[in-house]
Short mmCIF file of N, CA and C in Angstrom, two decimals:
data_model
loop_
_atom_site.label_atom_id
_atom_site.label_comp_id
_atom_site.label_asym_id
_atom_site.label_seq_id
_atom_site.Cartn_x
_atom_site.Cartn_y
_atom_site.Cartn_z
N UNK A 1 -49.13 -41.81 -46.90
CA UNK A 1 -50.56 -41.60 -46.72
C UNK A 1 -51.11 -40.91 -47.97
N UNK A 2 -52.39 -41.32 -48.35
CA UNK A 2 -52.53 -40.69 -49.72
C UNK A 2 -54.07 -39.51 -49.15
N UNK A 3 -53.98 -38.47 -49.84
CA UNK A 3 -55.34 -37.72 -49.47
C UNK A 3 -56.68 -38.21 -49.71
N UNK A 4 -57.43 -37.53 -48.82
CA UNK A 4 -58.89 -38.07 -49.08
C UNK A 4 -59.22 -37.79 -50.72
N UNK A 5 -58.99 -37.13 -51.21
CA UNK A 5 -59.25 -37.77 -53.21
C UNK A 5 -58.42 -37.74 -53.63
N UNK A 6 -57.39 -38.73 -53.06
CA UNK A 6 -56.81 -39.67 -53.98
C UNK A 6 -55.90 -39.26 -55.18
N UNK A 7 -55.81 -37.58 -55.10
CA UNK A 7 -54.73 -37.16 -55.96
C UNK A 7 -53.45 -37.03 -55.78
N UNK A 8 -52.96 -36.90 -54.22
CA UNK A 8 -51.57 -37.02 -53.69
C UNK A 8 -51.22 -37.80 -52.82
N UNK A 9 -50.08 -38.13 -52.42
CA UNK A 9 -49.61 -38.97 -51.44
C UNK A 9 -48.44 -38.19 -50.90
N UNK A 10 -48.53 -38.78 -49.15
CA UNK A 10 -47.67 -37.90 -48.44
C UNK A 10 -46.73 -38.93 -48.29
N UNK A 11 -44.87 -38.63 -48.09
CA UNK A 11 -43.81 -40.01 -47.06
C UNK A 11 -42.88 -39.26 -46.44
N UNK A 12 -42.49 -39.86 -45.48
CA UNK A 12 -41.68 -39.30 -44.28
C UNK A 12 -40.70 -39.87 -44.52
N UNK A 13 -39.65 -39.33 -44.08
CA UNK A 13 -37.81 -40.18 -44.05
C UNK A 13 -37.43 -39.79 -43.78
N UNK A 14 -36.30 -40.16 -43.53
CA UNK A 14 -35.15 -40.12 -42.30
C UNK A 14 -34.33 -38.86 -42.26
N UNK A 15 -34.15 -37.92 -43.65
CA UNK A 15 -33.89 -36.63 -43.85
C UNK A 15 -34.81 -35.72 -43.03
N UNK A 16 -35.96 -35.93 -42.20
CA UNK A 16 -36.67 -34.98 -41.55
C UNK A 16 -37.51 -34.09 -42.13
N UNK A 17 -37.46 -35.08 -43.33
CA UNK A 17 -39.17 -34.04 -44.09
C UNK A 17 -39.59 -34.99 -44.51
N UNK A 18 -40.75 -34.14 -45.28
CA UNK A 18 -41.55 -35.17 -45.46
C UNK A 18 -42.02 -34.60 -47.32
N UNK A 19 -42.55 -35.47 -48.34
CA UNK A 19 -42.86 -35.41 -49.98
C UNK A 19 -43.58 -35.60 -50.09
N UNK A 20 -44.42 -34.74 -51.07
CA UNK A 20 -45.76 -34.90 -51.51
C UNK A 20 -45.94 -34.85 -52.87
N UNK A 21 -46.05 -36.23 -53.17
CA UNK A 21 -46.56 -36.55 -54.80
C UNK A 21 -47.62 -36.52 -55.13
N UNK A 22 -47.89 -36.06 -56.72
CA UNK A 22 -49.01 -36.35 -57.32
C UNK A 22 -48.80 -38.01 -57.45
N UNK A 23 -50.48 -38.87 -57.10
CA UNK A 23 -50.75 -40.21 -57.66
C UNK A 23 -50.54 -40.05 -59.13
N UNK A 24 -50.91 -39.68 -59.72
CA UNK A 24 -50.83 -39.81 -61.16
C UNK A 24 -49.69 -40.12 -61.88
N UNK A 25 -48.75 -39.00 -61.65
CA UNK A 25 -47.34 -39.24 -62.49
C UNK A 25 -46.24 -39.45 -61.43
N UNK A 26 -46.58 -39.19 -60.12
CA UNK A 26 -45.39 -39.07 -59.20
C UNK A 26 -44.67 -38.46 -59.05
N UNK A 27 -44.36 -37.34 -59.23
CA UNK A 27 -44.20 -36.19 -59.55
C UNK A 27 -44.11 -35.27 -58.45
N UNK A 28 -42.93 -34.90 -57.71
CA UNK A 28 -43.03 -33.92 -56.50
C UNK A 28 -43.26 -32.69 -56.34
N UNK A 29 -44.47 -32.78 -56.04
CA UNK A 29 -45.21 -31.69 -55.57
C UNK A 29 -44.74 -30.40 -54.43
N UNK A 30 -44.52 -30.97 -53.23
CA UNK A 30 -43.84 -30.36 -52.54
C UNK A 30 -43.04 -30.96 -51.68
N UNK A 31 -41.91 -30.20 -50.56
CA UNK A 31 -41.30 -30.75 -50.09
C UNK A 31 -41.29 -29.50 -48.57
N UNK A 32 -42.01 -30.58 -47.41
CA UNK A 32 -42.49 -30.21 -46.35
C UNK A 32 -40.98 -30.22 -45.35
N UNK A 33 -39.86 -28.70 -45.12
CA UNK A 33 -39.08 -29.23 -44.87
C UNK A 33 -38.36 -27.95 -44.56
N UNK A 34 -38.25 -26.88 -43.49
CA UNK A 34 -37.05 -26.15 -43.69
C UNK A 34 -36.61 -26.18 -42.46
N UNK A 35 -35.41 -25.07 -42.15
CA UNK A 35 -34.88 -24.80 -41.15
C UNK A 35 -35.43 -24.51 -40.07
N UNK A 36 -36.69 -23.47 -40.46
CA UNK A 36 -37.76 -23.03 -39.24
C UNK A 36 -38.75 -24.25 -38.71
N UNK A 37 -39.04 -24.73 -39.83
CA UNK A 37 -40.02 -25.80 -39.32
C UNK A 37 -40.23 -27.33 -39.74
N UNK A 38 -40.79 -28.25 -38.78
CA UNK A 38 -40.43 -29.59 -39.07
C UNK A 38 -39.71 -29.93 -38.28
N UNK A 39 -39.23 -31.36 -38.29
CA UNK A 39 -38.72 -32.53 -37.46
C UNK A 39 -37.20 -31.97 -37.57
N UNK A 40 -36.37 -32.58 -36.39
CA UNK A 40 -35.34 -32.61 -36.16
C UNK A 40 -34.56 -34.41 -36.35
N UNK A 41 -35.50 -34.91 -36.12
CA UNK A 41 -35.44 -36.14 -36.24
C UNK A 41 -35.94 -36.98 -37.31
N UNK A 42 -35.92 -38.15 -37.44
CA UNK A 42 -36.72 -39.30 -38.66
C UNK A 42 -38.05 -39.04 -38.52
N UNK A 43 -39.20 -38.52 -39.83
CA UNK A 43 -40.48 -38.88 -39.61
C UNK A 43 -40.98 -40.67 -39.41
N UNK A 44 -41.68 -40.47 -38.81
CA UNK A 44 -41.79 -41.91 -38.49
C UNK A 44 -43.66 -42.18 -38.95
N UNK A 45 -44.16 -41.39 -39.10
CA UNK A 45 -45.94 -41.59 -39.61
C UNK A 45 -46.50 -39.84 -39.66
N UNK A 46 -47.29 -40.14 -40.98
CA UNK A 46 -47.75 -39.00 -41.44
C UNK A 46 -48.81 -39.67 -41.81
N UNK A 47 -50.43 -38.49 -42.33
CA UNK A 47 -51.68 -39.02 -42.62
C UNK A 47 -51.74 -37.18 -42.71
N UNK A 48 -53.22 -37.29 -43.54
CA UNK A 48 -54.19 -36.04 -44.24
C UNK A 48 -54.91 -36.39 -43.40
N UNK A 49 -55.79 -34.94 -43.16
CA UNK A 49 -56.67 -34.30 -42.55
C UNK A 49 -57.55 -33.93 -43.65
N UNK A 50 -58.95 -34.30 -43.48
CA UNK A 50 -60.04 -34.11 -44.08
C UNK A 50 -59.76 -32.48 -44.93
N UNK A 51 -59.45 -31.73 -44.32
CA UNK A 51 -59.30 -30.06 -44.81
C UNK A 51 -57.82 -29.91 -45.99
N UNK A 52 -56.87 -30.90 -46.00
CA UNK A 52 -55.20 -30.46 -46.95
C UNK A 52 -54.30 -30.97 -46.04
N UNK A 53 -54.58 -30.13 -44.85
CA UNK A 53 -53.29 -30.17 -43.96
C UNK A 53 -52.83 -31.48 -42.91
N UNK A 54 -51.73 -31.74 -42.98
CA UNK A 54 -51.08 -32.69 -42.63
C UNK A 54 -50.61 -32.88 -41.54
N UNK A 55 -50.41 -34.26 -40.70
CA UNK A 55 -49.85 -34.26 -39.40
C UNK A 55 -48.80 -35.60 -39.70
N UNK A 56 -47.79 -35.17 -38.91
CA UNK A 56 -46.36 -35.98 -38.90
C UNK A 56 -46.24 -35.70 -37.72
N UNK A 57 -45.38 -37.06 -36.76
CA UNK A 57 -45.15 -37.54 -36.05
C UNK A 57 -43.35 -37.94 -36.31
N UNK A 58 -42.59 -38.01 -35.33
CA UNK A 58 -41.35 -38.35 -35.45
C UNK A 58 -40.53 -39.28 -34.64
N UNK A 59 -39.25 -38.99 -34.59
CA UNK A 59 -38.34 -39.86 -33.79
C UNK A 59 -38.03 -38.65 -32.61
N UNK A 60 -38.34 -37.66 -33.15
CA UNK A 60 -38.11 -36.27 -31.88
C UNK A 60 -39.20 -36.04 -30.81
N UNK A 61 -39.98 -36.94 -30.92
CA UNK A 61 -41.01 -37.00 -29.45
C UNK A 61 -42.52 -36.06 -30.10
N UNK A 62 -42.67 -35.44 -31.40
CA UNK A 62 -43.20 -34.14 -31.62
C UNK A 62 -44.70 -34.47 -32.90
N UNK A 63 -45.08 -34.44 -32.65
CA UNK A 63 -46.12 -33.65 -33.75
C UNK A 63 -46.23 -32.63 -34.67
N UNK A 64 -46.26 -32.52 -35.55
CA UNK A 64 -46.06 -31.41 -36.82
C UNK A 64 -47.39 -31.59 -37.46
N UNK A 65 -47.96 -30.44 -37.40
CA UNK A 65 -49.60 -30.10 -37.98
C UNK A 65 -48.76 -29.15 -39.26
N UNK A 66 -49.18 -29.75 -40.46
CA UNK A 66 -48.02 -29.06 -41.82
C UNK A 66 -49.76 -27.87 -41.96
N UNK A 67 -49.48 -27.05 -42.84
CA UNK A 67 -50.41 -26.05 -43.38
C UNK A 67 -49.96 -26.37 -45.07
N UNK A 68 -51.87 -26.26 -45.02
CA UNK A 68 -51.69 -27.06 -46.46
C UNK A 68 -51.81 -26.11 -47.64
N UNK A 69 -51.04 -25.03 -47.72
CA UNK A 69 -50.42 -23.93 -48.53
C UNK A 69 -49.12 -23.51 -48.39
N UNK A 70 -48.20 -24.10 -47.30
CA UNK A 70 -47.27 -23.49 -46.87
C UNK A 70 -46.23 -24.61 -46.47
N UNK A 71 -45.08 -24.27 -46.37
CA UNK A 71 -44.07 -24.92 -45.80
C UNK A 71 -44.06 -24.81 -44.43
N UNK A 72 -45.24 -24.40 -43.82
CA UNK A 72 -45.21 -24.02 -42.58
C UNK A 72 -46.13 -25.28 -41.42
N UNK A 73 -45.02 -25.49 -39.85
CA UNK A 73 -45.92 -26.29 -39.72
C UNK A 73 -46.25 -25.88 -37.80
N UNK A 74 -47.05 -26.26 -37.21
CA UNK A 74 -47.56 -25.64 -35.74
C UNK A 74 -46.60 -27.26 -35.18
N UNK A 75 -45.77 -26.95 -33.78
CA UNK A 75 -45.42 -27.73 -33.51
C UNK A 75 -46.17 -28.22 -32.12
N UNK A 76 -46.75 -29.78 -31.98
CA UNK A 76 -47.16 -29.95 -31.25
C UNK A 76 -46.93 -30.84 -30.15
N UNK A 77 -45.71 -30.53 -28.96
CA UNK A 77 -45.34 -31.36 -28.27
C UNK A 77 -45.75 -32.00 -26.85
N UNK A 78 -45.72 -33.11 -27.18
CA UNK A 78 -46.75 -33.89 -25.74
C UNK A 78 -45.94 -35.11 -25.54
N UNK A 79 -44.99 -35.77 -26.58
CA UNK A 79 -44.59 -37.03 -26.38
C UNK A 79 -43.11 -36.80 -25.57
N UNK A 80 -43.25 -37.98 -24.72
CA UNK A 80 -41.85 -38.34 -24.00
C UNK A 80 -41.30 -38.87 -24.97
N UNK A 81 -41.34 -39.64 -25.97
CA UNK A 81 -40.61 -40.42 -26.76
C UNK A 81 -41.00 -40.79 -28.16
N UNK A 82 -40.45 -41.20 -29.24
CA UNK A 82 -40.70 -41.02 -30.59
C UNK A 82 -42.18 -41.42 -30.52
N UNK A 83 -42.54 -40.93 -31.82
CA UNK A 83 -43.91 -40.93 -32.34
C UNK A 83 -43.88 -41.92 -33.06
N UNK A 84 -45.01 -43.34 -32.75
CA UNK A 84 -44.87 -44.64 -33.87
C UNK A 84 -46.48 -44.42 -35.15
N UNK A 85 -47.25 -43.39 -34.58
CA UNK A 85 -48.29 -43.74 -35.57
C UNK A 85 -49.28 -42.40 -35.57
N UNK A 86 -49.36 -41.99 -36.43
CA UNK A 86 -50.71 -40.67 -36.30
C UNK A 86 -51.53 -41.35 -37.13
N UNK A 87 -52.88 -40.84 -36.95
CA UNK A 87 -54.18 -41.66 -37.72
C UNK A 87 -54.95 -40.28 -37.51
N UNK A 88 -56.22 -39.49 -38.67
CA UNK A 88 -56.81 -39.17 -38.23
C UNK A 88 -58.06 -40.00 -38.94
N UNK A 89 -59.11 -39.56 -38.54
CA UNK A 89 -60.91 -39.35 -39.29
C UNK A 89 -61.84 -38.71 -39.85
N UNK A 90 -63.03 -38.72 -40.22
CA UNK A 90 -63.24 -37.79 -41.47
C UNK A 90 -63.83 -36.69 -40.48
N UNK A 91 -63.26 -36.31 -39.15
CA UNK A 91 -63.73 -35.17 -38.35
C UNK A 91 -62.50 -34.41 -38.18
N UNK A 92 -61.51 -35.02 -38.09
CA UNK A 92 -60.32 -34.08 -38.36
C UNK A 92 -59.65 -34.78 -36.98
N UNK A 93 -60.52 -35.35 -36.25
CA UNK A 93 -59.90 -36.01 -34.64
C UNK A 93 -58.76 -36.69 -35.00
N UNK A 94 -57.32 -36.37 -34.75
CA UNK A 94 -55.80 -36.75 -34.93
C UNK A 94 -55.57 -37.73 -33.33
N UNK A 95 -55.29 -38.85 -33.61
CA UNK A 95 -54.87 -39.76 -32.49
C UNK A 95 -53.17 -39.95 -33.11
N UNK A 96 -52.58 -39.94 -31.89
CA UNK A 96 -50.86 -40.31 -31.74
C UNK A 96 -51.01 -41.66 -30.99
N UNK A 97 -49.83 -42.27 -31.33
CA UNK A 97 -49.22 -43.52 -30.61
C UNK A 97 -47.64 -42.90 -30.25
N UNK A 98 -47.14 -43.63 -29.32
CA UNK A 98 -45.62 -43.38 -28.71
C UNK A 98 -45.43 -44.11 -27.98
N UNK A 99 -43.52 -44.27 -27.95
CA UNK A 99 -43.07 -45.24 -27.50
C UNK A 99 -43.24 -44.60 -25.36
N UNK A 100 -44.14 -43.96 -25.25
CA UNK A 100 -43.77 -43.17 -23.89
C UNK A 100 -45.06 -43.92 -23.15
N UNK A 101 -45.99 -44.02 -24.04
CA UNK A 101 -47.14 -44.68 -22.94
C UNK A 101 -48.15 -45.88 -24.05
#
C-alpha cells in the first residue's frame, strides 16, 4: 500500500511484519515488527490511514493499528479467522474482510 503522498509504501510477509519503503530509492525505512507487538502470523493486507498510521490484518484472526512514530501497534481483535483485506478512506473509516463471515 503506498501513502496518501506517495512518498512510502507499506508490505506484509510471511515473517509477521510488515516494511516501509521510501518510493523514491526503496530504501527501508522502517521495519514494523517486535516481540511486543504485531502479528503472530502471515500479514495478509495492510493500507495507510489518512493521518501516517497503519492497519494490518493477518493470518492470526487480528488487526494491528501500527503508530506512525513507533514500532508500536493497538491490537484489534474481532476476527474468527484470518484477515483477507483492510481498506480504509480519506475519513480514516478502516473496513476488514475475513475468512469468518
Amino acid at each position: 500500500a503506498v501513502n496518501p503522498s506517495g512518498t512510502e509504501a507499506v508490505v506484509g510477509s510471511a515473517d509477521h511484519g510488515l516494511k516501509v519503503f521510501t518510493v523514491d530509492n526503496c530504501k527501508m525505512k522502517r521495519n514494523l515488527y517486535n516481540k511486543k507487538f504485531g502479528h503472530t502470523e502471515w500479514v495478509t493486507s495492510c493500507c495507510y490511514l489518512q493521518d501516517g498510521r497503519i492497519m494490518s490484518g493477518g493470518m492470526d484472526n487480528k488487526l494491528c493499528l501500527w503508530h506512525s512514530s513507533a514500532v508500536k501497534c493497538d491490537d484489534l481483535v474481532a476476527h474468527k479467522a484470518s484477515v483477507s483485506k483492510v481498506e480504509s478512506n480519506s475519513n480514516n473509516v478502516v473496513i476488514s474482510a475475513s475468512y469468518d463471515r
